Coordinates of C-alpha atoms and ligand atoms in Angstrom, one line a residue:
M1 CA -52.7 48.5 -11.7
F2 CA -56.3 48.6 -12.7
I3 CA -55.4 47.8 -16.2
R4 CA -58.0 48.5 -18.8
K5 CA -57.1 45.3 -20.5
Q6 CA -59.9 45.8 -22.9
D7 CA -58.1 48.9 -24.2
L8 CA -55.5 46.8 -25.7
K9 CA -56.4 44.4 -28.5
P10 CA -55.2 40.8 -28.3
F11 CA -52.9 39.8 -31.1
A12 CA -54.5 38.0 -34.0
S13 CA -52.1 35.2 -33.6
K14 CA -50.2 34.4 -30.4
V15 CA -46.8 35.9 -29.7
W16 CA -44.7 33.1 -28.3
L17 CA -42.1 33.0 -25.6
A18 CA -39.7 31.3 -28.1
S19 CA -40.8 29.3 -31.1
P20 CA -38.8 27.6 -33.8
T21 CA -37.8 29.6 -36.9
M22 CA -37.2 27.6 -40.1
H23 CA -35.4 28.9 -43.1
G24 CA -35.7 26.3 -45.9
D25 CA -32.3 24.6 -45.9
E26 CA -33.6 22.3 -43.1
L27 CA -36.1 20.8 -45.5
K28 CA -33.3 20.3 -48.1
Y29 CA -31.2 18.2 -45.8
V30 CA -34.2 16.2 -44.5
T31 CA -35.2 15.5 -48.0
E32 CA -31.7 14.5 -48.8
A33 CA -31.8 12.0 -45.9
Y34 CA -35.1 10.6 -47.2
E35 CA -34.0 10.3 -50.8
T36 CA -30.7 8.7 -50.0
N37 CA -32.4 6.5 -47.4
W38 CA -30.2 7.6 -44.5
M39 CA -33.4 7.4 -42.3
S40 CA -31.5 6.2 -39.3
T41 CA -29.2 7.2 -36.5
V42 CA -26.3 7.1 -39.0
G43 CA -25.7 9.4 -42.0
P44 CA -24.1 12.5 -43.4
N45 CA -26.3 15.0 -41.5
I46 CA -25.1 13.7 -38.2
D47 CA -21.5 13.9 -39.3
E48 CA -22.0 17.4 -40.4
V49 CA -23.8 18.5 -37.2
E50 CA -21.0 17.1 -35.1
K51 CA -18.5 19.1 -37.2
L52 CA -20.6 22.3 -37.0
A53 CA -21.3 21.9 -33.2
A54 CA -17.7 21.4 -32.3
Q55 CA -16.6 24.3 -34.6
K56 CA -19.2 26.7 -33.2
A57 CA -18.5 25.8 -29.5
E58 CA -14.7 25.9 -30.1
V59 CA -14.1 22.3 -28.8
K60 CA -12.5 19.4 -30.6
Y61 CA -15.4 16.9 -30.5
A62 CA -19.2 16.9 -30.5
V63 CA -21.4 13.8 -30.2
G64 CA -24.8 14.1 -31.7
L65 CA -27.5 12.8 -29.3
S66 CA -31.3 12.6 -29.0
C67 CA -31.4 15.5 -26.7
C68 CA -29.4 17.6 -24.3
T69 CA -30.7 15.7 -21.3
A70 CA -29.1 12.6 -22.8
A71 CA -25.9 14.6 -23.4
L72 CA -25.8 15.7 -19.8
H73 CA -26.5 12.1 -18.6
L74 CA -23.4 10.9 -20.5
C75 CA -21.4 13.9 -19.1
V76 CA -22.4 12.7 -15.6
K77 CA -21.4 9.1 -16.5
L78 CA -18.0 10.2 -17.9
A79 CA -17.4 12.3 -14.8
G80 CA -18.4 9.3 -12.6
E81 CA -16.0 7.1 -14.5
R82 CA -13.1 9.5 -14.1
L83 CA -13.8 10.2 -10.4
Y84 CA -14.7 6.7 -9.2
G85 CA -13.6 4.4 -11.9
K86 CA -17.1 3.5 -12.8
P87 CA -19.7 5.4 -14.8
A88 CA -22.0 6.3 -12.0
I89 CA -22.0 8.4 -8.9
G90 CA -24.6 6.4 -7.0
H91 CA -22.2 4.1 -5.2
G92 CA -20.9 4.2 -1.7
A93 CA -21.3 6.6 1.1
V94 CA -23.7 9.6 0.9
E95 CA -20.8 12.1 0.8
D96 CA -19.6 10.5 -2.4
R97 CA -23.0 10.9 -4.0
L98 CA -23.4 14.6 -3.5
V99 CA -23.2 16.8 -6.6
F100 CA -23.3 20.6 -6.5
C101 CA -26.0 21.9 -9.0
S102 CA -27.4 25.1 -10.2
D103 CA -30.5 25.9 -8.3
M104 CA -32.4 28.3 -10.6
T105 CA -32.4 26.3 -13.7
F106 CA -34.5 23.9 -15.8
D107 CA -34.6 20.5 -14.0
A108 CA -33.0 18.8 -17.0
T109 CA -29.7 20.3 -15.7
L110 CA -29.7 17.9 -12.8
N111 CA -32.1 15.0 -13.6
P112 CA -29.1 13.1 -15.0
V113 CA -27.4 13.4 -11.6
V114 CA -30.4 11.6 -10.1
Y115 CA -30.5 9.0 -12.9
E116 CA -27.0 8.0 -11.7
G117 CA -27.9 7.8 -8.1
G118 CA -26.3 11.2 -7.2
I119 CA -27.8 13.6 -4.7
P120 CA -28.1 17.2 -5.8
V121 CA -27.0 19.9 -3.4
F122 CA -28.4 23.2 -4.7
I123 CA -26.1 26.3 -4.8
D124 CA -27.9 29.6 -4.6
T125 CA -27.9 32.2 -7.4
E126 CA -26.0 35.5 -7.7
Q127 CA -27.5 38.8 -8.6
D128 CA -25.1 39.8 -11.4
T129 CA -26.0 37.1 -13.9
W130 CA -28.7 35.0 -12.2
N131 CA -26.4 31.9 -12.3
M132 CA -24.6 29.8 -9.7
D133 CA -23.0 32.0 -7.1
P134 CA -19.3 31.2 -6.8
I135 CA -19.2 32.4 -3.2
A136 CA -22.1 30.0 -2.3
L137 CA -20.2 27.3 -4.2
E138 CA -17.1 27.9 -2.1
K139 CA -19.2 27.8 1.1
A140 CA -20.6 24.5 -0.1
F141 CA -17.1 23.0 -0.4
E142 CA -16.5 24.1 3.2
I143 CA -19.5 22.2 4.3
Y144 CA -19.1 19.2 2.0
P145 CA -15.3 19.0 1.2
E146 CA -15.7 15.5 -0.3
V147 CA -17.8 16.7 -3.3
K148 CA -16.1 16.2 -6.7
L149 CA -18.6 17.3 -9.2
V150 CA -20.3 20.5 -10.1
I151 CA -23.0 21.1 -12.7
A152 CA -23.9 24.7 -13.7
A153 CA -26.1 26.2 -16.4
H154 CA -26.1 29.6 -18.1
L155 CA -29.6 30.8 -17.5
Y156 CA -31.6 32.2 -20.5
G157 CA -28.4 32.4 -22.6
F158 CA -26.6 34.8 -20.2
P159 CA -23.2 33.4 -19.2
G160 CA -22.5 32.8 -15.5
K161 CA -19.3 33.7 -13.6
I162 CA -17.3 31.0 -15.3
D163 CA -13.8 32.1 -14.2
E164 CA -14.8 32.2 -10.5
L165 CA -16.8 29.0 -10.7
R166 CA -13.9 27.1 -12.4
A167 CA -11.4 28.5 -9.9
V168 CA -13.5 27.2 -7.0
C169 CA -13.8 23.8 -8.7
Q170 CA -10.0 23.7 -9.4
R171 CA -9.2 24.6 -5.8
H172 CA -11.2 21.6 -4.6
G173 CA -10.3 19.2 -7.3
A174 CA -13.8 18.9 -8.6
L175 CA -14.9 18.3 -12.2
F176 CA -17.2 20.9 -13.9
I177 CA -20.1 20.0 -16.2
E178 CA -21.3 23.0 -18.2
D179 CA -25.0 23.0 -19.3
A180 CA -25.0 25.3 -22.3
A181 CA -28.5 24.2 -23.4
E182 CA -29.8 27.7 -23.3
S183 CA -26.6 29.6 -24.2
M184 CA -25.4 28.3 -27.5
G185 CA -23.5 31.0 -29.3
A186 CA -23.0 33.1 -26.1
A187 CA -19.4 33.9 -25.2
Y188 CA -17.5 34.6 -22.0
K189 CA -14.2 36.5 -22.3
G190 CA -14.2 35.8 -26.0
R191 CA -14.7 32.1 -25.8
Q192 CA -17.9 30.2 -26.5
T193 CA -20.0 28.8 -23.6
G194 CA -19.8 25.0 -23.9
S195 CA -16.0 25.2 -24.2
F196 CA -15.4 25.7 -20.4
G197 CA -16.6 22.6 -18.8
D198 CA -14.7 19.3 -18.4
Y199 CA -17.8 18.1 -20.2
A200 CA -20.5 20.2 -21.7
A201 CA -23.8 19.9 -23.6
V202 CA -26.0 22.0 -25.9
S203 CA -29.6 21.6 -26.9
Y204 CA -31.6 21.7 -30.1
N205 CA -35.0 21.5 -28.3
G206 CA -37.8 23.3 -30.1
N207 CA -37.7 26.4 -28.0
K208 CA -33.9 26.9 -28.0
I209 CA -32.0 29.5 -30.1
I210 CA -31.7 27.0 -33.0
T211 CA -33.5 23.7 -33.1
G212 CA -33.8 20.3 -34.7
S213 CA -37.2 19.9 -33.2
S214 CA -35.2 18.0 -30.6
G215 CA -31.6 16.8 -30.3
G216 CA -28.4 17.8 -28.5
C217 CA -24.7 17.4 -28.5
L218 CA -22.1 16.4 -25.9
L219 CA -19.0 18.6 -26.2
T220 CA -15.5 17.6 -25.2
N221 CA -11.8 18.1 -26.1
D222 CA -11.0 14.5 -25.4
L223 CA -11.3 11.9 -28.1
E224 CA -11.6 9.1 -25.7
N225 CA -14.6 10.8 -24.0
A226 CA -16.2 11.4 -27.4
N227 CA -15.8 7.8 -28.4
K228 CA -17.1 6.5 -25.1
A229 CA -20.2 8.8 -25.2
R230 CA -20.9 7.7 -28.8
K231 CA -20.6 4.0 -27.8
W232 CA -22.9 4.4 -24.7
S233 CA -25.4 6.3 -26.9
T234 CA -25.7 3.3 -29.3
Q235 CA -26.4 0.6 -26.7
A236 CA -22.7 0.2 -25.7
R237 CA -21.9 -2.3 -28.5
E238 CA -18.4 -3.7 -28.4
H239 CA -16.4 -4.3 -31.5
A240 CA -17.5 -7.8 -32.7
A241 CA -19.5 -9.3 -35.5
W242 CA -22.4 -10.0 -33.1
Y243 CA -24.0 -7.9 -30.4
Q244 CA -21.4 -8.0 -27.7
H245 CA -21.8 -6.1 -24.5
E246 CA -19.6 -5.4 -21.5
E247 CA -21.6 -2.5 -19.9
V248 CA -25.0 -0.9 -19.9
G249 CA -25.9 1.2 -22.9
Y250 CA -28.5 3.7 -24.1
N251 CA -30.5 4.5 -27.2
Y252 CA -29.4 8.1 -27.2
R253 CA -28.1 8.7 -30.7
M254 CA -29.3 11.6 -32.8
S255 CA -31.4 10.8 -35.8
N256 CA -30.1 11.7 -39.3
V257 CA -33.4 13.3 -40.1
I258 CA -33.3 15.5 -37.0
A259 CA -29.7 16.2 -37.8
G260 CA -30.8 17.5 -41.2
V261 CA -32.9 20.2 -39.4
V262 CA -30.1 21.1 -37.1
R263 CA -27.6 21.3 -40.0
G264 CA -30.0 23.7 -41.8
Q265 CA -30.3 25.8 -38.7
Y266 CA -26.6 26.4 -37.8
P267 CA -26.0 29.0 -40.5
Y268 CA -28.8 31.1 -38.9
L269 CA -27.5 31.0 -35.3
E270 CA -25.9 34.4 -35.5
E271 CA -29.0 35.9 -37.1
H272 CA -31.2 34.5 -34.4
I273 CA -28.9 35.9 -31.7
A274 CA -29.0 39.4 -33.4
Q275 CA -32.8 39.2 -33.4
K276 CA -33.0 38.1 -29.7
K277 CA -30.6 40.9 -28.8
A278 CA -32.7 43.4 -30.5
V279 CA -35.8 42.1 -28.6
W280 CA -33.9 42.4 -25.2
E281 CA -32.7 45.9 -26.1
R282 CA -36.2 47.1 -27.1
Y283 CA -37.5 45.9 -23.8
K284 CA -34.7 47.6 -21.9
E285 CA -35.4 50.9 -23.7
G286 CA -39.2 50.6 -23.7
L287 CA -39.4 49.7 -20.0
K288 CA -37.2 52.7 -18.9
G289 CA -38.8 54.7 -16.2
L290 CA -40.6 51.6 -14.7
P291 CA -39.4 50.1 -11.5
V292 CA -38.0 47.1 -13.3
R293 CA -34.6 45.8 -14.6
M294 CA -33.8 43.5 -17.4
N295 CA -32.0 40.2 -16.7
P296 CA -28.4 41.2 -16.1
F297 CA -25.0 40.1 -17.3
E298 CA -21.3 41.1 -16.9
E299 CA -21.0 43.5 -19.7
D300 CA -17.2 43.6 -19.6
K301 CA -16.9 39.8 -19.9
S302 CA -20.0 38.3 -21.5
V303 CA -21.7 38.3 -24.8
P304 CA -25.1 36.6 -24.2
N305 CA -27.2 35.0 -26.9
Y306 CA -30.2 36.8 -25.4
W307 CA -32.3 33.6 -25.8
L308 CA -34.9 34.8 -23.2
S309 CA -35.6 38.4 -22.1
A310 CA -36.6 38.5 -18.5
L311 CA -37.3 41.3 -16.1
I312 CA -37.3 41.7 -12.3
I313 CA -39.5 44.2 -10.4
D314 CA -37.9 46.4 -7.7
K315 CA -38.7 45.3 -4.2
D316 CA -40.7 48.3 -3.3
A317 CA -42.8 48.2 -6.5
M318 CA -44.1 44.7 -5.7
C319 CA -47.7 44.3 -4.9
R320 CA -48.6 41.3 -2.6
Q321 CA -48.4 38.0 -4.4
V322 CA -48.7 34.5 -3.0
R323 CA -47.9 31.2 -4.7
D324 CA -48.6 27.7 -3.6
D325 CA -47.6 24.6 -5.5
S326 CA -49.9 25.2 -8.4
M327 CA -51.7 28.6 -8.1
A328 CA -50.8 32.2 -7.7
I329 CA -52.8 35.1 -6.4
Y330 CA -52.1 38.8 -5.9
R331 CA -53.6 41.9 -4.6
P332 CA -53.7 44.7 -7.2
E333 CA -52.2 48.0 -6.0
H334 CA -51.8 51.4 -7.6
G335 CA -48.2 52.0 -8.7
K336 CA -47.2 48.4 -8.1
S337 CA -47.4 45.1 -9.8
C338 CA -46.1 41.5 -9.7
P339 CA -45.2 38.7 -12.1
T340 CA -48.6 37.1 -11.7
E341 CA -50.4 40.3 -12.7
I342 CA -48.1 40.9 -15.7
L343 CA -48.3 37.4 -16.9
D344 CA -52.1 37.5 -16.7
A345 CA -52.1 40.8 -18.6
L346 CA -49.8 39.4 -21.3
S347 CA -51.9 36.3 -21.8
G348 CA -54.9 38.7 -22.0
I349 CA -53.5 40.0 -25.3
K350 CA -52.3 36.5 -26.4
A351 CA -48.7 37.0 -25.6
E352 CA -46.8 34.2 -23.9
G353 CA -44.6 35.1 -20.9
R354 CA -43.5 32.6 -18.2
P355 CA -42.5 32.7 -14.5
I356 CA -38.8 32.5 -13.8
W357 CA -37.7 28.8 -13.7
K358 CA -38.7 27.9 -10.1
P359 CA -35.6 27.2 -8.1
M360 CA -34.9 23.5 -7.5
H361 CA -34.6 23.8 -3.7
M362 CA -38.3 25.0 -3.7
Q363 CA -39.5 22.0 -5.7
P364 CA -41.4 19.3 -3.7
M365 CA -39.2 16.7 -5.1
Y366 CA -36.0 18.3 -3.6
R367 CA -37.5 19.7 -0.4
C368 CA -35.1 17.6 1.7
N369 CA -32.0 18.3 -0.3
A370 CA -29.4 20.7 1.0
F371 CA -29.4 24.3 -0.3
I372 CA -26.4 26.5 0.1
T373 CA -26.5 30.3 0.1
V374 CA -23.6 32.7 0.5
N375 CA -24.1 32.5 4.2
G376 CA -23.8 28.8 4.3
S377 CA -26.7 26.4 4.8
G378 CA -30.0 28.0 4.1
R379 CA -33.6 27.0 3.6
A380 CA -35.2 30.3 4.1
S381 CA -37.6 30.2 1.2
T382 CA -41.3 30.4 1.5
N383 CA -43.8 30.6 -1.3
A384 CA -45.1 33.9 0.0
Y385 CA -43.0 36.9 -1.0
I386 CA -42.0 39.0 2.0
P387 CA -40.0 42.0 0.8
G388 CA -36.6 42.3 2.2
S389 CA -36.7 38.9 3.9
A390 CA -34.7 37.0 1.3
E391 CA -31.2 35.9 1.7
D392 CA -32.4 33.2 -0.7
V393 CA -31.5 34.9 -4.0
G394 CA -33.2 32.3 -6.1
A395 CA -36.5 32.5 -4.3
D396 CA -36.4 36.3 -4.5
I397 CA -35.8 36.4 -8.3
F398 CA -38.5 33.8 -8.7
A399 CA -40.9 36.0 -6.7
R400 CA -40.1 39.2 -8.5
G401 CA -39.0 38.1 -12.0
L402 CA -40.6 36.8 -15.2
C403 CA -39.7 35.8 -18.7
L404 CA -41.1 38.0 -21.4
P405 CA -42.3 37.1 -24.9
S406 CA -38.9 36.7 -26.6
D407 CA -39.8 35.2 -30.0
N408 CA -37.3 36.3 -32.7
K409 CA -40.2 36.7 -35.1
M410 CA -42.0 39.2 -32.9
I411 CA -42.2 42.5 -34.8
P412 CA -41.5 45.9 -33.1
A413 CA -45.2 46.9 -33.2
Q414 CA -46.1 43.8 -31.3
Q415 CA -43.4 44.4 -28.8
D416 CA -44.6 48.0 -28.3
R417 CA -48.0 46.7 -27.4
I418 CA -46.5 44.2 -24.9
I419 CA -44.5 47.0 -23.3
E420 CA -47.6 49.1 -23.1
V421 CA -49.4 46.3 -21.3
I422 CA -46.6 46.1 -18.8
K423 CA -46.6 49.8 -18.2
R424 CA -50.3 49.7 -17.4
C425 CA -49.8 47.0 -14.8
F426 CA -47.8 49.6 -12.8
E427 CA -50.5 52.4 -13.2
Ligands
LIG501 C1 -33.6 22.8 -22.5 C2 -32.7 22.6 -21.4 C3 -32.1 21.3 -21.2 C4 -32.6 20.1 -21.9 O1 -32.5 20.1 -23.2 P1 -33.2 18.9 -24.1 O2 -32.5 19.0 -25.4 O3 -34.7 19.3 -24.2 O4 -33.0 17.6 -23.4 C5 -31.2 21.2 -20.2 N1 -30.8 22.2 -19.5 C6 -31.3 23.5 -19.6 C7 -30.9 24.6 -18.8 C8 -32.3 23.6 -20.6 O5 -32.9 24.8 -20.7

């Protein structure tokens, strides 16, 4: 390195990782909700969002909810009911509580498993798409043949190896929950992500590809599931003149005001994807010649939504970097760099990058949970990066990768400056 950071002017206003982009129609639908007094968790905006969400994801039904985490929670409950006859997985022997989960993902993918008393078993990541490794998943079933539920996400909007993952699930009679929170609009073999799981969920969180400021949908092809999820999300009221209850409920329904924002955003999904794709491609082009690669996907099968651009540094171009549970340090070296250095340099010009989502098996909370690699049971990760030591793919990508500023409103001139800063880190 030895970046002359002062050589590069900071941006006048911050370039974000991924910020909301409004277009005007959102306000129209929100105003409509206000003026017609549908200021509630009922109303035409919710109906319309459910229609749009199902249409876009190519499923029969969508249930509008307060967030994607809530949607995933109801997915887990539906799976629990189908598997065990009760809407939870926290009953009985430990083997019946294990759930195979993506490891390199945002923790909202698996928090709902824990809400229901399930015990996550983390499945390592593959190199080709940075998602759950089907070979490691198969290994996991060899070790824990009783497991009946798998939850996998599509990281950064880049579809995982869906066919292989589903084939493993089918072979072992397991249900598959698809967390499409980050991948709305991304397709695999011509079909939309969110349409592959037995149950699936999408997110309208503020940093996602389109947003309601918050919100999410549960996706399913089964009317009974949709009705059940809708009922659970409104405190599980039975049909009666009074408040009648036979089971526990939740206050998870989407607000009609939020739905107005989501409704206004849907027509711009494809535009946002095109912008994100352009960002990813400009990075790919601009970083040519550096010892880095962009986040990968299966080009013959997948059309990502390019929500986040990320890069990974070649092993032999990594300078020494050590992370503990809250801090990171590195030793600068000519011709080499590391995510910590690049992130520091980016924040020096007021551009927001972010480390790769820290794998769940490395989180203090899940230190004692099983973690399965392609070689079977593995817990090789350390917080120090030791080149070549990793059979732990997630820990390796976490050590060498980072998310780049991916805002769809970033202009080429800004991105050029960001690319220049990254280049200087390797000088
Ligand atoms: C954002 C996100 C969620 C949660 O979405 P919310 O709508 O914020 O609850 C779940 N899984 C993944 C992978 C996410 O990125």
